[in-house]
mmCIF file of N, CA, C and O in Angstrom:
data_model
loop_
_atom_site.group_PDB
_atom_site.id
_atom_site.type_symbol
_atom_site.label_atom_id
_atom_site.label_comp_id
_atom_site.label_asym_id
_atom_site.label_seq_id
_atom_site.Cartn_x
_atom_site.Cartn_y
_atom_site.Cartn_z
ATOM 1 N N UNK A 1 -60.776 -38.951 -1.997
ATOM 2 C CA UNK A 1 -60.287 -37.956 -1.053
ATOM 3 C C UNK A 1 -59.005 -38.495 -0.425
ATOM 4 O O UNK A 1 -58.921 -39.573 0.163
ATOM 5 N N UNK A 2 -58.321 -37.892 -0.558
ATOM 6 C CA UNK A 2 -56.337 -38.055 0.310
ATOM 7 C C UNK A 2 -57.031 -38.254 1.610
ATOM 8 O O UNK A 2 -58.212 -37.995 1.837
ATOM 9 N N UNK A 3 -56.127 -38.763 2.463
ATOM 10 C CA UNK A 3 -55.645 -39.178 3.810
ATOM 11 C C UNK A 3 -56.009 -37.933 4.579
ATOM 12 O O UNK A 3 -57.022 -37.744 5.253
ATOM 13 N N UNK A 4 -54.808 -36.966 4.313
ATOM 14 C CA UNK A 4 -55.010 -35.724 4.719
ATOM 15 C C UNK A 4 -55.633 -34.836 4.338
ATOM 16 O O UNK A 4 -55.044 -33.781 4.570
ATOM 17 N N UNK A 5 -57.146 -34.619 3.544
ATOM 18 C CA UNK A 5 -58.442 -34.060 3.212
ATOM 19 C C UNK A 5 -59.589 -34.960 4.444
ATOM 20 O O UNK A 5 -60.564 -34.541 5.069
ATOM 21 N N UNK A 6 -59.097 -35.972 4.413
ATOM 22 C CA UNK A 6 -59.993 -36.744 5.232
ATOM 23 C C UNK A 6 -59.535 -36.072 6.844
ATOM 24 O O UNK A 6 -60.456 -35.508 7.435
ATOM 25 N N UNK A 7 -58.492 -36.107 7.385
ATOM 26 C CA UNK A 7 -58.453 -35.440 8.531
ATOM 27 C C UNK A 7 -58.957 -34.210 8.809
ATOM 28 O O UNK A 7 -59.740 -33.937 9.719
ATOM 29 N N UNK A 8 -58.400 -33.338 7.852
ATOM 30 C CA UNK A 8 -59.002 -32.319 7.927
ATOM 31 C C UNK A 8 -60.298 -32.211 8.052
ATOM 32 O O UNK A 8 -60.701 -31.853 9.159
ATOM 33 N N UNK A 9 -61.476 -32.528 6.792
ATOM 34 C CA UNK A 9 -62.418 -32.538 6.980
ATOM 35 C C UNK A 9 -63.039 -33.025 8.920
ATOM 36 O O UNK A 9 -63.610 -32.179 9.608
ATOM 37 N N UNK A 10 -62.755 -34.477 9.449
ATOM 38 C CA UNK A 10 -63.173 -34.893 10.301
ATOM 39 C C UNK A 10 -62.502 -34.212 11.518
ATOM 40 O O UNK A 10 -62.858 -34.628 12.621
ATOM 41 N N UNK A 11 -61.443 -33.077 11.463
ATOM 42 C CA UNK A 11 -61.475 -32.332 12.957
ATOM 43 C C UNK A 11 -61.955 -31.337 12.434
ATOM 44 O O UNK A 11 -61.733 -30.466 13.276
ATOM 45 N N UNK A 12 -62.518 -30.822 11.523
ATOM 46 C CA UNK A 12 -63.343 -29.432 11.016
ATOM 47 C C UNK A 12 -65.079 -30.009 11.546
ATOM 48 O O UNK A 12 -66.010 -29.278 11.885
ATOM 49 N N UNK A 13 -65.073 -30.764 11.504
ATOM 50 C CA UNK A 13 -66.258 -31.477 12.092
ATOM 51 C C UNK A 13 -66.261 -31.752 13.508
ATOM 52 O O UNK A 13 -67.215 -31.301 14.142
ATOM 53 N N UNK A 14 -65.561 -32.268 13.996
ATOM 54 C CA UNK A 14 -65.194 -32.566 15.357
ATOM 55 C C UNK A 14 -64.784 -31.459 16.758
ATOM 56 O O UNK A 14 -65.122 -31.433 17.941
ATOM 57 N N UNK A 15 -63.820 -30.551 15.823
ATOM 58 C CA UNK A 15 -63.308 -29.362 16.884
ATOM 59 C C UNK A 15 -63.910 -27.784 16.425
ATOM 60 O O UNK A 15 -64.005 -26.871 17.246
ATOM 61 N N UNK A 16 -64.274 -27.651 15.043
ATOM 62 C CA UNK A 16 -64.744 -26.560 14.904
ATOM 63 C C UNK A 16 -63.692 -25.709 14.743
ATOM 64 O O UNK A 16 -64.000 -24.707 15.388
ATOM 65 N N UNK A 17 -62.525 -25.530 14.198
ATOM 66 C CA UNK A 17 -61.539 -24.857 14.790
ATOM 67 C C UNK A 17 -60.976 -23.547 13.913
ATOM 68 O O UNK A 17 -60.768 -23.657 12.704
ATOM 69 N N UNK A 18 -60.819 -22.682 14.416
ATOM 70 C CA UNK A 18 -60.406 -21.433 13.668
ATOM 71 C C UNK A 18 -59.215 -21.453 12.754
ATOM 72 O O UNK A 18 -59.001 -20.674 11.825
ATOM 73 N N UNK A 19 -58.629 -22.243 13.067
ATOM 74 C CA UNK A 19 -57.189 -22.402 12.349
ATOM 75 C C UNK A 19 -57.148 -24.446 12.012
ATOM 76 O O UNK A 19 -57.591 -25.317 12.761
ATOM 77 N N UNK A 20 -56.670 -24.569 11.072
ATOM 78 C CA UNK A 20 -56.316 -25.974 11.001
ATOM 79 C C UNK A 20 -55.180 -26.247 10.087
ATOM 80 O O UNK A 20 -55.517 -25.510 9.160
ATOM 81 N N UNK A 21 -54.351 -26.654 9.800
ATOM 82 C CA UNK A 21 -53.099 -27.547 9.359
ATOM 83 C C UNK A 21 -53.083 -28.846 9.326
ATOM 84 O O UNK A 21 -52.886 -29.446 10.383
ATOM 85 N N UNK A 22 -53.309 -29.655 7.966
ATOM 86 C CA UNK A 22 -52.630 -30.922 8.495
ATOM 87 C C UNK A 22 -51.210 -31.295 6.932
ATOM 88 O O UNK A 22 -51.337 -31.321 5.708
ATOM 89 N N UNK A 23 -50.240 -31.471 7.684
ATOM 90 C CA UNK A 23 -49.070 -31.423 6.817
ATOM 91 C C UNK A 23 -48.544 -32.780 7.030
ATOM 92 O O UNK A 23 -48.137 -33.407 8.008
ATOM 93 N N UNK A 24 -48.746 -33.098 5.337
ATOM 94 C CA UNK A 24 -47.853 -34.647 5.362
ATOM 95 C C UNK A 24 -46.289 -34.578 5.233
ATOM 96 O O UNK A 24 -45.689 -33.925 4.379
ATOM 97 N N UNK A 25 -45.730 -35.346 6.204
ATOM 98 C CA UNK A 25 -44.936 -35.461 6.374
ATOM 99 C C UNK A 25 -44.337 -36.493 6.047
ATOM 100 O O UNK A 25 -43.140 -36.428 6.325
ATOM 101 N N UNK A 26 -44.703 -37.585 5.492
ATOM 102 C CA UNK A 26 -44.311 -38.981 4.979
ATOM 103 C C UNK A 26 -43.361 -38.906 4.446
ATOM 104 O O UNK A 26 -42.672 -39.926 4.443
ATOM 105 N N UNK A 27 -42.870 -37.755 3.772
ATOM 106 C CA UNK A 27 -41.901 -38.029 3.229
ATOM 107 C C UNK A 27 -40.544 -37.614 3.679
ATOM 108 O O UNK A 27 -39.666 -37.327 2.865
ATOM 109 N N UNK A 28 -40.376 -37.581 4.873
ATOM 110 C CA UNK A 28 -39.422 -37.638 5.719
ATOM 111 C C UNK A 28 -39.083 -38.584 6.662
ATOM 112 O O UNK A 28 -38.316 -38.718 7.616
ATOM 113 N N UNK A 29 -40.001 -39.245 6.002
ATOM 114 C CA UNK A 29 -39.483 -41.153 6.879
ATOM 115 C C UNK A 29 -39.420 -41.769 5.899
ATOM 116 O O UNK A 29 -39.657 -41.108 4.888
ATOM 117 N N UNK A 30 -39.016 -43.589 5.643
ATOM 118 C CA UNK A 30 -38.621 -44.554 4.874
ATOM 119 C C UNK A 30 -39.725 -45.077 4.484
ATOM 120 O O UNK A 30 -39.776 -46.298 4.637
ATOM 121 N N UNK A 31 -41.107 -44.327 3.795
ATOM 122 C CA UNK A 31 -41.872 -45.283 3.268
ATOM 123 C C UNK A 31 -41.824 -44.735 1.526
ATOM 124 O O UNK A 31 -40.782 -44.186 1.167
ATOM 125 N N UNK A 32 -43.008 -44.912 0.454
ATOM 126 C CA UNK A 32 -42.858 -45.241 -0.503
ATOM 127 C C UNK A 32 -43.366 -43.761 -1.162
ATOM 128 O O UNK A 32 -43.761 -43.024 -0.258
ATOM 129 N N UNK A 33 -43.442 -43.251 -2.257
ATOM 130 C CA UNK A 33 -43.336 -42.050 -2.506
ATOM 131 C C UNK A 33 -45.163 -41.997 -2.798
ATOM 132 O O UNK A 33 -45.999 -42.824 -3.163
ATOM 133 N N UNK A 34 -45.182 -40.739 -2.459
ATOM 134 C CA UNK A 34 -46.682 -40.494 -2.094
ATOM 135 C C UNK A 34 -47.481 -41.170 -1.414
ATOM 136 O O UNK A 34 -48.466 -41.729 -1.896
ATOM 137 N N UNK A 35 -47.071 -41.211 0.099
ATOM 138 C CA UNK A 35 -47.413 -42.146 0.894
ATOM 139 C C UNK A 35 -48.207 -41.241 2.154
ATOM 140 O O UNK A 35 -47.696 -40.161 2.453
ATOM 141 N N UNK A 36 -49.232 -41.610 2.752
ATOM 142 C CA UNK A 36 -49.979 -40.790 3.545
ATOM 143 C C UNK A 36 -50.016 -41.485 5.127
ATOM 144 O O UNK A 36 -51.061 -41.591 5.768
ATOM 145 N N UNK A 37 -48.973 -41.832 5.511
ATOM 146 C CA UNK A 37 -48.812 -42.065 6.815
ATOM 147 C C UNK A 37 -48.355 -41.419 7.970
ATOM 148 O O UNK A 37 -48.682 -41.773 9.103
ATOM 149 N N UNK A 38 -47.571 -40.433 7.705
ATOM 150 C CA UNK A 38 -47.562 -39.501 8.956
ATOM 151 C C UNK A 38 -47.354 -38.108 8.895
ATOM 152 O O UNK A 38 -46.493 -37.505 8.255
ATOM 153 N N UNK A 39 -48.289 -37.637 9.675
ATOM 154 C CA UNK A 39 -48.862 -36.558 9.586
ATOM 155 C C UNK A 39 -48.174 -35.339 10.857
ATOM 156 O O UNK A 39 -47.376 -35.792 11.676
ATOM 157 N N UNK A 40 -48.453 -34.235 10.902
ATOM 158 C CA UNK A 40 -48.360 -33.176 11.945
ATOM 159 C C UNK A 40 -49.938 -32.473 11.501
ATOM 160 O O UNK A 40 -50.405 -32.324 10.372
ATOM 161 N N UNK A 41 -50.512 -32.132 12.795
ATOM 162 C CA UNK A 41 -51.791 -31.195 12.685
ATOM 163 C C UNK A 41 -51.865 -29.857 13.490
ATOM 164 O O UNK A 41 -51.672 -29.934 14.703
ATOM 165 N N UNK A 42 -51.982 -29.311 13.240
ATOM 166 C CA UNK A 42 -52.312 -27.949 13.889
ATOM 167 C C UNK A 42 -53.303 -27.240 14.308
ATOM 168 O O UNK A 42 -53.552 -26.484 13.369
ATOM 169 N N UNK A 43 -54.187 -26.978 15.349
ATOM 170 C CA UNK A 43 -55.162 -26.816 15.568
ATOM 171 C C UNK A 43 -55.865 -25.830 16.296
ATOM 172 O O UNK A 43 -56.317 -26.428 17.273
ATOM 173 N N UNK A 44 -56.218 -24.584 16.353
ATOM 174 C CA UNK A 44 -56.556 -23.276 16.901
ATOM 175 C C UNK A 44 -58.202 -23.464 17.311
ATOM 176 O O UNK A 44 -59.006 -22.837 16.622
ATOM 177 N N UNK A 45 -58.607 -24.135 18.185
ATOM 178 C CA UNK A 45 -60.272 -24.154 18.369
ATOM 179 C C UNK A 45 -60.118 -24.356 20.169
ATOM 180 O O UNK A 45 -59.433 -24.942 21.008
ATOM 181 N N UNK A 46 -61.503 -23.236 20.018
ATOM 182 C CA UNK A 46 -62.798 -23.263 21.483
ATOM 183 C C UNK A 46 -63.008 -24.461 22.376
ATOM 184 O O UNK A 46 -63.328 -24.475 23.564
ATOM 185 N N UNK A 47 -62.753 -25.494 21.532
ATOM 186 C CA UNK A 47 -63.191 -26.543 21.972
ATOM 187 C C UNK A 47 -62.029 -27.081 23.132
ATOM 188 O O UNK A 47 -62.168 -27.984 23.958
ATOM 189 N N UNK A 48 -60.835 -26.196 22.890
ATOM 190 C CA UNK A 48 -59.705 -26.859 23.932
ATOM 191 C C UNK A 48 -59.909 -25.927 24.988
ATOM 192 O O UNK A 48 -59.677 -26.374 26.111
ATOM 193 N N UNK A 49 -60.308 -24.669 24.906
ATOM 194 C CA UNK A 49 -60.769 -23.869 26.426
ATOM 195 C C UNK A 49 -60.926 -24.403 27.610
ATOM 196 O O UNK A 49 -62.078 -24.819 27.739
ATOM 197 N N UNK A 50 -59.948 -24.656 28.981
ATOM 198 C CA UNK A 50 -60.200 -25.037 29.688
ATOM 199 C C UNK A 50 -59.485 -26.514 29.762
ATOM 200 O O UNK A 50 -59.252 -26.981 30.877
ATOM 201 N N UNK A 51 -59.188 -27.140 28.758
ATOM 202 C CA UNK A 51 -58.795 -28.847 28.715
ATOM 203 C C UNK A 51 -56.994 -28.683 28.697
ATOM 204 O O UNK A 51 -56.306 -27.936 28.002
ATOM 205 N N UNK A 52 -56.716 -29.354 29.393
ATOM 206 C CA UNK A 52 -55.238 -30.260 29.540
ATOM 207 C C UNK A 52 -54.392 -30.590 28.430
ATOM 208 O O UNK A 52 -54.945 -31.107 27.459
ATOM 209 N N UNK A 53 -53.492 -30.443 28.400
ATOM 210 C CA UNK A 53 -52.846 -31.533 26.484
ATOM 211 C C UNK A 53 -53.356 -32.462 26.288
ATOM 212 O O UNK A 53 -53.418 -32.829 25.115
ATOM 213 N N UNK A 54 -53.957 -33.276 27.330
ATOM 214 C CA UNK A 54 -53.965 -35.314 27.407
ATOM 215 C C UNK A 54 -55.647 -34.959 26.811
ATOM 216 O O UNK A 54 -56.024 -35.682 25.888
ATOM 217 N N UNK A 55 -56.475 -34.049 27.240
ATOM 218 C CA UNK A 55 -57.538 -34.299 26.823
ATOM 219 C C UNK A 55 -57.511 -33.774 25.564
ATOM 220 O O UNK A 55 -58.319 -34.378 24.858
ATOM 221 N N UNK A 56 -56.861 -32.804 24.902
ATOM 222 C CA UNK A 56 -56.989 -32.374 23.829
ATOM 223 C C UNK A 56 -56.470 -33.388 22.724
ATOM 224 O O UNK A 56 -56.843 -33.518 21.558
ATOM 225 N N UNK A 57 -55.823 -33.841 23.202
ATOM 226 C CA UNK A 57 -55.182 -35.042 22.337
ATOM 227 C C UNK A 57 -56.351 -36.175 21.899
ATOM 228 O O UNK A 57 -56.661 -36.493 20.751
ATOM 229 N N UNK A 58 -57.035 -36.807 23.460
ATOM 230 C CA UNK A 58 -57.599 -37.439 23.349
ATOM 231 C C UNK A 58 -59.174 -36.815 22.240
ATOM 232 O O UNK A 58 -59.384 -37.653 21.363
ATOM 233 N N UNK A 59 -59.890 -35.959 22.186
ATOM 234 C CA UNK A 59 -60.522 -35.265 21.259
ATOM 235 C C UNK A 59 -60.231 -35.474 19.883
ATOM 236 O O UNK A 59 -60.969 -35.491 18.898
ATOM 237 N N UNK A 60 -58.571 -35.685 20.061
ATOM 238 C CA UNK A 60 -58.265 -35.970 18.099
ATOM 239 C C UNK A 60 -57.693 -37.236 17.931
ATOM 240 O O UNK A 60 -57.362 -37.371 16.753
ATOM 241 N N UNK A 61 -57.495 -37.996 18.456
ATOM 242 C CA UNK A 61 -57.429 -39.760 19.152
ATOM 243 C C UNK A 61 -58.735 -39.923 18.710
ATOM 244 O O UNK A 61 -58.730 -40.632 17.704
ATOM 245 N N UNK A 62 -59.592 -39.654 18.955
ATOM 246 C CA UNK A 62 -61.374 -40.463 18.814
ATOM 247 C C UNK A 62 -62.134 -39.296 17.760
ATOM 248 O O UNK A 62 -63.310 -39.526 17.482
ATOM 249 N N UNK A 63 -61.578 -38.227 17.254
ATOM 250 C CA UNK A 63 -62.293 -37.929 15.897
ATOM 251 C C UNK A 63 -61.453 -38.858 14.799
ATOM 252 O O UNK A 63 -62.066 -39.388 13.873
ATOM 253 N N UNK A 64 -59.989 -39.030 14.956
ATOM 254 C CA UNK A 64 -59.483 -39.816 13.643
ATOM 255 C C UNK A 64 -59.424 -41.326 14.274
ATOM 256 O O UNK A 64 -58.369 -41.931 14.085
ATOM 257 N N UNK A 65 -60.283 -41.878 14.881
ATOM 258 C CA UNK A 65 -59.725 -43.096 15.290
ATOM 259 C C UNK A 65 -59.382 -44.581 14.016
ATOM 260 O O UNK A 65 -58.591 -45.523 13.979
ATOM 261 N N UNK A 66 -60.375 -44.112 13.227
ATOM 262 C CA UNK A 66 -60.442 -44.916 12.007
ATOM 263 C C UNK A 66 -59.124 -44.803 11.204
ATOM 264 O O UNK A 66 -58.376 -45.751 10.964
ATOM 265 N N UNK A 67 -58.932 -43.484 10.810
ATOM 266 C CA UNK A 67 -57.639 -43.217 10.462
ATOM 267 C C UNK A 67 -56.290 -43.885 10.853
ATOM 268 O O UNK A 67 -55.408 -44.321 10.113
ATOM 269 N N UNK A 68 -56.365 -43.849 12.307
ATOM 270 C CA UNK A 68 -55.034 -44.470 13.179
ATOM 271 C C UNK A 68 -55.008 -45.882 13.127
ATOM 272 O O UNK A 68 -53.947 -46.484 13.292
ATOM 273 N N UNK A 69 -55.845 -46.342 12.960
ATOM 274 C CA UNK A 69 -56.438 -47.756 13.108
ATOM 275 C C UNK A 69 -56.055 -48.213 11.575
ATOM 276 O O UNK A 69 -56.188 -49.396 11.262
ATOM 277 N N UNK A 70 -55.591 -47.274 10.658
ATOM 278 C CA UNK A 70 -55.807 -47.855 9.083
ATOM 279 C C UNK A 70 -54.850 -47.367 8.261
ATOM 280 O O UNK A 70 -55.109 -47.038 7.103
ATOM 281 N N UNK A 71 -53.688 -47.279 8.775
ATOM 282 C CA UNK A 71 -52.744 -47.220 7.877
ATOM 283 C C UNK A 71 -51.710 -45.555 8.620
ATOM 284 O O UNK A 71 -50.531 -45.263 8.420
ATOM 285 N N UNK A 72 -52.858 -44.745 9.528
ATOM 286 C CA UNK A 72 -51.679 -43.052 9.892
ATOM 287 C C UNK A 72 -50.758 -43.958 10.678
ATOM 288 O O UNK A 72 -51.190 -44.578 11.650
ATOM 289 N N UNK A 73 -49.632 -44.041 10.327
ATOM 290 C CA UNK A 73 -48.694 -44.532 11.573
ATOM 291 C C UNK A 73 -48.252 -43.677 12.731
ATOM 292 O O UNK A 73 -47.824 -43.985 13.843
ATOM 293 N N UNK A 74 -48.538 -42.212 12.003
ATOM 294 C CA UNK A 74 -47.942 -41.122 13.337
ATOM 295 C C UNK A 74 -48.377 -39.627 13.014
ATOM 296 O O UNK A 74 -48.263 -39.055 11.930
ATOM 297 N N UNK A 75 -48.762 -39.260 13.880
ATOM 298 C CA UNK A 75 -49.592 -38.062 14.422
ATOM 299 C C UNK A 75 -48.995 -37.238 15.146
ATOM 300 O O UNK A 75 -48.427 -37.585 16.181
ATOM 301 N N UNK A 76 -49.026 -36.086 14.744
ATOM 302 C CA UNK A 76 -47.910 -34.777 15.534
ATOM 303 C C UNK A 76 -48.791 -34.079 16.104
ATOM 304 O O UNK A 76 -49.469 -33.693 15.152
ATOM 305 N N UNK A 77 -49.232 -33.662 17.012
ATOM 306 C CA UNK A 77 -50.653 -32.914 17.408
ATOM 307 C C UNK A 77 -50.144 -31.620 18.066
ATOM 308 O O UNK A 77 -49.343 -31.651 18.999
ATOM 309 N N UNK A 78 -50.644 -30.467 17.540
ATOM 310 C CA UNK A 78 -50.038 -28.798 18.499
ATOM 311 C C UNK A 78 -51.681 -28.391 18.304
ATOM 312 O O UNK A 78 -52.267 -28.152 17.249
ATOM 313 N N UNK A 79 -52.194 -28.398 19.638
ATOM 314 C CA UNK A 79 -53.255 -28.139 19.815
ATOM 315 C C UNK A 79 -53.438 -27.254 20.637
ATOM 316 O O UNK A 79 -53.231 -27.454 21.834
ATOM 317 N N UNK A 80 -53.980 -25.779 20.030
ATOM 318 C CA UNK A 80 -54.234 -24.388 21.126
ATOM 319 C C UNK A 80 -55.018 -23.763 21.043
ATOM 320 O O UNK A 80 -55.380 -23.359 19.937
ATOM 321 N N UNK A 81 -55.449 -23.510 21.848
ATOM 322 C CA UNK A 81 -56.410 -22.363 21.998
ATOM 323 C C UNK A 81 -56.109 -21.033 21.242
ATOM 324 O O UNK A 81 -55.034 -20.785 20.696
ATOM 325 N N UNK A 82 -57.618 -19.887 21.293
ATOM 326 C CA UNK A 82 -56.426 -19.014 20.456
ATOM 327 C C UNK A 82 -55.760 -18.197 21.162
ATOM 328 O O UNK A 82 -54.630 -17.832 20.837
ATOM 329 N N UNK A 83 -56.434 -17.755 22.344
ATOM 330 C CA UNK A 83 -54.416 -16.789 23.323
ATOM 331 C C UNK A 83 -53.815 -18.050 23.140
ATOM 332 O O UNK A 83 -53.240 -17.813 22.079
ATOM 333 N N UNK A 84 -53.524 -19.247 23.411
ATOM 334 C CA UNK A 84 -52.227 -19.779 23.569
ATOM 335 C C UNK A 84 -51.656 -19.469 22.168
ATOM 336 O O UNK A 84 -50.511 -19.019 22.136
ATOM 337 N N UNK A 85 -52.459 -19.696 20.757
ATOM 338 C CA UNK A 85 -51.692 -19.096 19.520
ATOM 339 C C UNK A 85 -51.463 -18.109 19.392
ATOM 340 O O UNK A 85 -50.427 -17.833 18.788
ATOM 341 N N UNK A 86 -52.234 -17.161 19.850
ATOM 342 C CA UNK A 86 -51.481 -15.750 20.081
ATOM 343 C C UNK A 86 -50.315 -15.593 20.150
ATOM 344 O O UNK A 86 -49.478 -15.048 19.430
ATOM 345 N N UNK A 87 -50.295 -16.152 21.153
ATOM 346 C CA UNK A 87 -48.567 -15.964 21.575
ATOM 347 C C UNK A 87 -47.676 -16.652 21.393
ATOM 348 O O UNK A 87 -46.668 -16.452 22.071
ATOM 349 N N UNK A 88 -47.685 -17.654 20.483
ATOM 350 C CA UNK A 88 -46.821 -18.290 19.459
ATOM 351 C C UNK A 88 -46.028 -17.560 19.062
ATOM 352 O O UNK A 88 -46.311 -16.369 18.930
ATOM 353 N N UNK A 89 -44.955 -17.984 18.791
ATOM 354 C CA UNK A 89 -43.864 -17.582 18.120
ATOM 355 C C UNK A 89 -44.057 -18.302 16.766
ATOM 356 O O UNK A 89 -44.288 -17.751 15.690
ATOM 357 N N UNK A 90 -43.910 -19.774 17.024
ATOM 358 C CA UNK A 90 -43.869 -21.120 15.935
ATOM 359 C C UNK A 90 -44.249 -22.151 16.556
ATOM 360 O O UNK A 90 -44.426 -22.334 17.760
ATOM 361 N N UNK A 91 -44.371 -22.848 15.640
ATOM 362 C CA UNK A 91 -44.952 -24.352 15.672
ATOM 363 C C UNK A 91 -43.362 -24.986 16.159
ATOM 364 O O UNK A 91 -42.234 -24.492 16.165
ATOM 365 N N UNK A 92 -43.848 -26.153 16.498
ATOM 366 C CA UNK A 92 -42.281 -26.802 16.454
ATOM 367 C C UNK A 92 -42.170 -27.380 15.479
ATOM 368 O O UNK A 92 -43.032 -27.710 14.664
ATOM 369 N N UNK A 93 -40.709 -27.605 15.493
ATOM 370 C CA UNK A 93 -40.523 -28.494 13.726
ATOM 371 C C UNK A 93 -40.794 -29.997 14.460
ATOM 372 O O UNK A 93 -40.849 -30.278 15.657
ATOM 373 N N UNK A 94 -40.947 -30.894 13.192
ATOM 374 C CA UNK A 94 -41.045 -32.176 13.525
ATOM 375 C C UNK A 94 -39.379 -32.762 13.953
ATOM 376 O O UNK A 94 -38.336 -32.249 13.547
ATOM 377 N N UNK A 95 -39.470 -33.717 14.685
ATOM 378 C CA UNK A 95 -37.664 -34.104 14.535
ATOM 379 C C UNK A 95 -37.801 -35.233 13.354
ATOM 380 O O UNK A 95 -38.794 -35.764 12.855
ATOM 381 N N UNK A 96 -36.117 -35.411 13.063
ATOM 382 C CA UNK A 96 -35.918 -35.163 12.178
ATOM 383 C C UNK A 96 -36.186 -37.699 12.140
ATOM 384 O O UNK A 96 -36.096 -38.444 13.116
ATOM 385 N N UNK A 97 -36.384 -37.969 11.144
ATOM 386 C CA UNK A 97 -36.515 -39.496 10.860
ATOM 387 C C UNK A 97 -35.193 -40.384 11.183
ATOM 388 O O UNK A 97 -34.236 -40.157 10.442
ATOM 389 N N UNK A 98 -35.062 -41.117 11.937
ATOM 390 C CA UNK A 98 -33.582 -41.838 12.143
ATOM 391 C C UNK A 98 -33.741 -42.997 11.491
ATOM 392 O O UNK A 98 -32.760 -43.509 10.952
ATOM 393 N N UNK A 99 -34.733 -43.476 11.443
ATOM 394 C CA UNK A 99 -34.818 -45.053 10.696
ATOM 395 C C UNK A 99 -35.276 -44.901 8.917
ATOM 396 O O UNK A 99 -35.386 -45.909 8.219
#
């Protein structure tokens, strides 16, 4: 299972979430080709009803902790409820790699 099957799976487990995204992005930084280190996730679940950014974050901090701990170097997190996706326009883009 990829890097990013494994996330997925473990916030489909963790948040329950109506919507999910996880898009590798590795290859817009300086590592090696087909490389699974940094990620953006997207996330539409119940489970953020009521919670802060810092806690929602923290929710996907301690479902992938193994992950972070083992090679994800970086994590993009857009985590909403679904009125807050409602009313999305867009996601943000990632910025762009300087190193």
């Amino acid at each position: 299972m990829s890097v990013a099957q494994t996330i997925e799976q473990k916030l489909r487990l963790a948040l329950t979430p109506s919507h999910i995204e996880v898009i590798n992005e590795s290859h817009n930084h300086h590592v090696p080709p087909n490389s699974e280190t940094h990620f953006k996730v997207i996330i539409i679940s119940e489970a953020f009803d009521g919670k802060r950014l810092l806690a929602r974050h923290r929710e996907v901090n301690q479902a992938l902790a193994e992950e972070l701990a083992n090679g994800v170097h970086a994590l993009s997190m857009h985590t909403y409820t679904q009125a807050e996706w409602d009313a999305q326009s867009a996601v943000p883009e990632s910025p762009k790699c300087r190193g």
